[in-house]
Structure formats: C-alpha cells, structure tokens
Coordinates of C-alpha atoms in Angstrom, one line a residue:
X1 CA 114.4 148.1 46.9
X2 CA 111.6 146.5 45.3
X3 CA 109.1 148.6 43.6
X4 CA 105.6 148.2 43.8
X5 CA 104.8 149.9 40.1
X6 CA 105.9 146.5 38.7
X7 CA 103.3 144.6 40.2
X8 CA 99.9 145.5 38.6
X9 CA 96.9 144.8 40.6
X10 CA 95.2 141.5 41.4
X11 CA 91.5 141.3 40.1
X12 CA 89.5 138.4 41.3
X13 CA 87.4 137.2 38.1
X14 CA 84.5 138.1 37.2
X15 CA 81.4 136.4 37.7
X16 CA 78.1 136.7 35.9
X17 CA 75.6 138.6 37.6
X18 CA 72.3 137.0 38.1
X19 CA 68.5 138.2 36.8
X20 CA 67.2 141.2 38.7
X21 CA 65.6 140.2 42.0
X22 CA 67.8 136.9 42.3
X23 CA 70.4 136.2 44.5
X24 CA 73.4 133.9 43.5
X25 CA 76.7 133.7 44.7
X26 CA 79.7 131.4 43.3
X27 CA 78.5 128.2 45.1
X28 CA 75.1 128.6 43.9
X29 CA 75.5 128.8 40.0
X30 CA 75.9 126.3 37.8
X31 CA 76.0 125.9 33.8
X32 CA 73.1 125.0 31.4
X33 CA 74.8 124.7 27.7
X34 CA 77.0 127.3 29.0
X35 CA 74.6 129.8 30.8
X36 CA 75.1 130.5 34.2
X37 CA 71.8 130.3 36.4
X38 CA 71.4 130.5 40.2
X39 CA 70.5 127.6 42.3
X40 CA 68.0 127.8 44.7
X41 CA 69.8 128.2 48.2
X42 CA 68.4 126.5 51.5
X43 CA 65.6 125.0 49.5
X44 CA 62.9 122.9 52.0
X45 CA 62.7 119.5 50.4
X46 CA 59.0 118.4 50.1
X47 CA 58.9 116.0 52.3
X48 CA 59.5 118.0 55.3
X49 CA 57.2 120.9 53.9
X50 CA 54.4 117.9 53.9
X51 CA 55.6 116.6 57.5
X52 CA 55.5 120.2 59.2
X53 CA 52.3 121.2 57.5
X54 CA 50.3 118.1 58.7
X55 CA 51.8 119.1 62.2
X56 CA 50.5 122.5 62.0
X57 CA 47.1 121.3 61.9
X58 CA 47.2 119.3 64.9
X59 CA 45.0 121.6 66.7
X60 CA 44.6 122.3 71.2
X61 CA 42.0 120.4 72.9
X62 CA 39.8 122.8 76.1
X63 CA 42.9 120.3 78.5
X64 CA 46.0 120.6 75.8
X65 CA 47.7 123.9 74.7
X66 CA 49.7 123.4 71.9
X67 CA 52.2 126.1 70.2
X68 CA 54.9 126.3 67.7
X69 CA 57.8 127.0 69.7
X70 CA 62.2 127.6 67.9
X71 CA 63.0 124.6 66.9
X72 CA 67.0 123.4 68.2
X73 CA 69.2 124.2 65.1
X74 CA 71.7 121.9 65.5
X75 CA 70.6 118.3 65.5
X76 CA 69.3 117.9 62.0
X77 CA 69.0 120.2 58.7
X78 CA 65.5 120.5 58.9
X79 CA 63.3 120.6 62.4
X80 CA 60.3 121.7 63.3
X81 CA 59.4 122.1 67.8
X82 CA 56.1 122.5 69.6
X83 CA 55.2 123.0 73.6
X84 CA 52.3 121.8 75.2
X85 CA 50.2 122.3 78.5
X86 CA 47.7 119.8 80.2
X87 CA 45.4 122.3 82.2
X88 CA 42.9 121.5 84.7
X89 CA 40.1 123.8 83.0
X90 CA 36.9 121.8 82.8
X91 CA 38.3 118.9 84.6
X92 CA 37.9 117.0 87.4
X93 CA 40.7 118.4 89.0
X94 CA 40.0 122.1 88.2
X95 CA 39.5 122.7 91.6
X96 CA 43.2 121.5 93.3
X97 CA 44.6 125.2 92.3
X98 CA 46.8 123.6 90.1
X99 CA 47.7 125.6 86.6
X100 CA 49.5 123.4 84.4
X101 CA 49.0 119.5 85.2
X102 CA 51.8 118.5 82.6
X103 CA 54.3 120.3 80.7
X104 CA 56.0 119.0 77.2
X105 CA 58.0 119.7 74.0
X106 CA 58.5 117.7 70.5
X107 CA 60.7 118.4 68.4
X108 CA 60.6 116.6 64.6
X109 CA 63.5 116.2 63.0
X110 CA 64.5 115.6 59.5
X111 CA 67.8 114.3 57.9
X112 CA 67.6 113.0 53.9
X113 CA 70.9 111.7 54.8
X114 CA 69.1 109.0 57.4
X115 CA 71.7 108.9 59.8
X116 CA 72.9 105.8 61.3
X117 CA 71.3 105.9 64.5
X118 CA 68.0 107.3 63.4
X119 CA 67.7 104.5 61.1
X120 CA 65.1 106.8 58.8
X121 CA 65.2 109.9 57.7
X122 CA 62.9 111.4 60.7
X123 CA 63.7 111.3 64.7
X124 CA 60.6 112.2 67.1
X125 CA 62.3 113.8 70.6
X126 CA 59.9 114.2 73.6
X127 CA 60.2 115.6 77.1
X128 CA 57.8 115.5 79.6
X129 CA 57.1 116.8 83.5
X130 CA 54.5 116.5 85.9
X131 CA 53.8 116.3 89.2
X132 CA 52.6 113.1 90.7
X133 CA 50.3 112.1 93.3
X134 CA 51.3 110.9 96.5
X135 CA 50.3 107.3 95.7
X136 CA 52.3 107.1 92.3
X137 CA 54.7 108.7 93.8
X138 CA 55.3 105.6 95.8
X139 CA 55.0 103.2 93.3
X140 CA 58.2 101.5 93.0
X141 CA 57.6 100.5 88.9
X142 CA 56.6 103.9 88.5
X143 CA 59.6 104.1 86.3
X144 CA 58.7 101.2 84.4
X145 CA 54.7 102.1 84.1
X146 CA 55.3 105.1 83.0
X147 CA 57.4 103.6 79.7
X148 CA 54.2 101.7 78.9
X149 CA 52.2 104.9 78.8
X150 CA 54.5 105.8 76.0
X151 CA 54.3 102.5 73.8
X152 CA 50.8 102.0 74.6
X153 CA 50.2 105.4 73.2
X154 CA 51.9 105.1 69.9
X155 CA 50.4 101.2 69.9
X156 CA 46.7 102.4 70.5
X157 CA 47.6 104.8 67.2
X158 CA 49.2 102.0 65.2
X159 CA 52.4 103.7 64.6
X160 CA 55.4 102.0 63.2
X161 CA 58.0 103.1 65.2
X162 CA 61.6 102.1 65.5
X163 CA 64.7 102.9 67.4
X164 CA 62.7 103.4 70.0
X165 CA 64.8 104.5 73.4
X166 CA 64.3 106.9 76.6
X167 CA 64.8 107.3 80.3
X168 CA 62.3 108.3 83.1
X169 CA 63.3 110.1 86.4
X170 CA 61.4 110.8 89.4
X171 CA 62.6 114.2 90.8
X172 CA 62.3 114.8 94.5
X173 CA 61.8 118.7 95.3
X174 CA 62.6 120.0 99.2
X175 CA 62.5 123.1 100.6
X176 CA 64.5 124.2 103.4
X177 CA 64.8 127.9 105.3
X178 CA 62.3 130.3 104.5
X179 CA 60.8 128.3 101.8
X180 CA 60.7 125.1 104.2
X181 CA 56.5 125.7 104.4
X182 CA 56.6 124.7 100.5
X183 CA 55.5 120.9 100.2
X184 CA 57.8 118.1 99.4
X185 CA 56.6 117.3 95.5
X186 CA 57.5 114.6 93.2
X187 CA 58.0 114.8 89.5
X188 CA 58.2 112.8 86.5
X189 CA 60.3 113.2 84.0
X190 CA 59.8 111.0 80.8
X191 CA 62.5 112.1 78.3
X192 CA 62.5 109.3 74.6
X193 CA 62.9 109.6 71.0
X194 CA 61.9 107.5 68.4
X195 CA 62.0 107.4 64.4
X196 CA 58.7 107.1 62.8
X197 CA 58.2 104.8 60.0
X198 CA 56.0 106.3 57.1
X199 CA 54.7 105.9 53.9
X200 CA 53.4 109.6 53.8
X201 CA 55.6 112.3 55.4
X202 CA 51.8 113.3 56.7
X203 CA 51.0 110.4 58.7
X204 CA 53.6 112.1 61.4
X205 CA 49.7 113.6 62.4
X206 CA 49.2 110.0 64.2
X207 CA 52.7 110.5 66.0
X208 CA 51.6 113.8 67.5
X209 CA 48.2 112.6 68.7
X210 CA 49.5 109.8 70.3
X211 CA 52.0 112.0 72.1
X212 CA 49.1 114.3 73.2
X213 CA 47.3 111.0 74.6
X214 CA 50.5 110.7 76.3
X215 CA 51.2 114.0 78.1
X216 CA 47.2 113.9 79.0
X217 CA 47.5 110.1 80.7
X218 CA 51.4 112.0 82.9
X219 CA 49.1 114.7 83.8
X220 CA 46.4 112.2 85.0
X221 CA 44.2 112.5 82.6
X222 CA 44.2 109.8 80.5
X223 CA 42.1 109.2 77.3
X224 CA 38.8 107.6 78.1
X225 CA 36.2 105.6 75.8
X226 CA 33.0 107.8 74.5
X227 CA 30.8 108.4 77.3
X228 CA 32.5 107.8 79.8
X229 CA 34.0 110.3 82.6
X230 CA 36.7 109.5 85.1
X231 CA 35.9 109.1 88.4
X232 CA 36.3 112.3 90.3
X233 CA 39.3 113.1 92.7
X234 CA 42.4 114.8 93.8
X235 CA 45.7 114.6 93.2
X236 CA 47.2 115.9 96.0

C-alpha cells in the first residue's frame, strides 16, 4: 500500500499582498523594477466616461420623459441605455385620453476594439412604438416615410453617421371575445442603429437630440420652427 506520510503537502505560492484598502488578485499585478503593484480592475476608459456624462445632461422636455434605464450587458464592454415617453400634456392632443403618444429606448454602446461591423468604436441602437392615425395608417410608404423621419433627424443635426441600417413594421392589433369592443389599432415600430462619427466622445449630445426630434415627429408631434404651433387635431 501506498502511504500518504511520503507525500508532503502541496502549497500554492505565495503572492504578495497588496497596500491596505486595495484589492489585487494574480491577473491584476504586475512588476515595477521588481515591485508588485495592483492594476486597476474594470477601469472606464475616458472616452466613454466623457460619452455617458454628456448624455446624462440631455435633460426632458414638458412632451419627452427621459430616464436612465440597465443598460444590455452583453453587446459591448461599455454601454450606457435610456427610455423615453412622448406625452400629450400641454399639447394639442391632450384631450384624445391618450397617456403616452410614443414609447422608446437608446442604448450607446462602446467597443475600443471597433468591431467590424460597427466600423467605430460606438454603435447608437434605437427602438420605437407608437400608435398611428387612421390616415397614416393607410399610407402604403408609410414604411418608407417613416425611415426619412430618422435621416432627416440626424441630417437637420448635422451628424456624421455611418453604418447606418434598420427595419420599420406596422403592427396590426385585433381583439376578439370579450375584448372584441377594444378598437382595431395600428403601430409603428421603427427599430435602427447606427455608429456615430466623432471628434469628441461629447458630441454623442447631437445624436440624442436628434433621436428626441425623432420619437416626437412618430408620436405626431414633430419639431416646429419658433413661433409657430401645429394646427390643432386628433389622432384618432
């Protein structure tokens, strides 16, 4: 039989402890004319620190609700998410007892590596939904009208965009049995992403407006020149 008192116990080696108050571990320390110091773990890089502060202060409008909102984790290293709302409060339409006109999210990612398909180091995703009105509903370029709304919006900003790309839907919602009284509604659905070209990692500000402009111009409210109001109605 073998004896286990020849054997004499395994120590794993011993690794220099770090200043009080610091964290390191064995991937994070590396050798300065032979001291062993910590390296900063999960470190922001600048530029995104710049990007998401400049988005922080994009501020709500008395029609557009905006919040930070979790950001998705997996598409990029860094990313920062916000929600909006279009509401009808002080609006011509503040009396069709509807809540929110338009709903949205944008997420801004970030990526040092510049992936391929990016082609930069920063993606822009969008989503947006709203319900139409019975005559855009009908429109049979609605589709395609609704993908100028978009460029115009980053256009009238003078963003330099790229890798521009996106699909819009028109949902159809019926209700049958004992929700058959609900109305039919239609919905648009613009979903696109793009990668922002920029000098400054703060000029993503100009990205985020126009995108504001955009949701506001879905929910039927679209941007007008100073001094002048849009002509009252209803959407449905």
């Amino acid at each position: 039989m073998y004896s286990f008192r020849r054997f004499k116990a395994l120590r794993p080696p011993s690794i220099p402890s770090a200043r009080r108050g610091s964290f390191a571990c064995p991937a994070a320390l590396s050798t300065v004319e032979g001291v062993v110091q910590p390296v900063p773990i999960n470190r922001t890089p600048k530029a995104f620190a710049t990007l998401a502060e400049a988005l922080r202060a994009v501020q709500s409008t008395p029609q557009v609700r905006i919040e930070e909102i979790a950001a998705p984790g997996r598409l990029a290293p860094w990313a920062v998410a916000f929600s909006a709302q279009v509401t009808a409060e002080g609006t011509f339409l503040e009396d069709d007892a509807v809540d929110d006109l338009a709903t949205g999210r944008i997420v801004v990612l970030y990526d040092p590596a510049a992936p391929e398909e990016w082609q930069g180091p920063f993606r822009i995703v969008s989503y947006i939904r709203a319900e139409l009105e019975d005559e855009l509903a009908a429109e049979p370029m609605l589709g395609h009208v609704a993908w100028t709304w978009l460029t115009d919006a980053l256009d009238g900003r003078d963003c330099d965009v790229t890798a521009v790309g996106g699909t819009t839907t028109k949902v159809i919602s019926e209700s049958f049995g004992t929700l058959a009284q609900r109305p039919t509604t239609v919905d648009l659905e613009l979903r696109a992403s793009w990668t922002p070209v920029l000098e400054d990692p703060a000029d993503i500000s100009e990205h985020v407006e126009a995108w504001v402009e955009l949701i506001m111009t879905v929910a039927g409210l679209p941007p007008m020149p100073e001094g002048v109001s849009p002509f009252p109605g209803r959407r449905r």
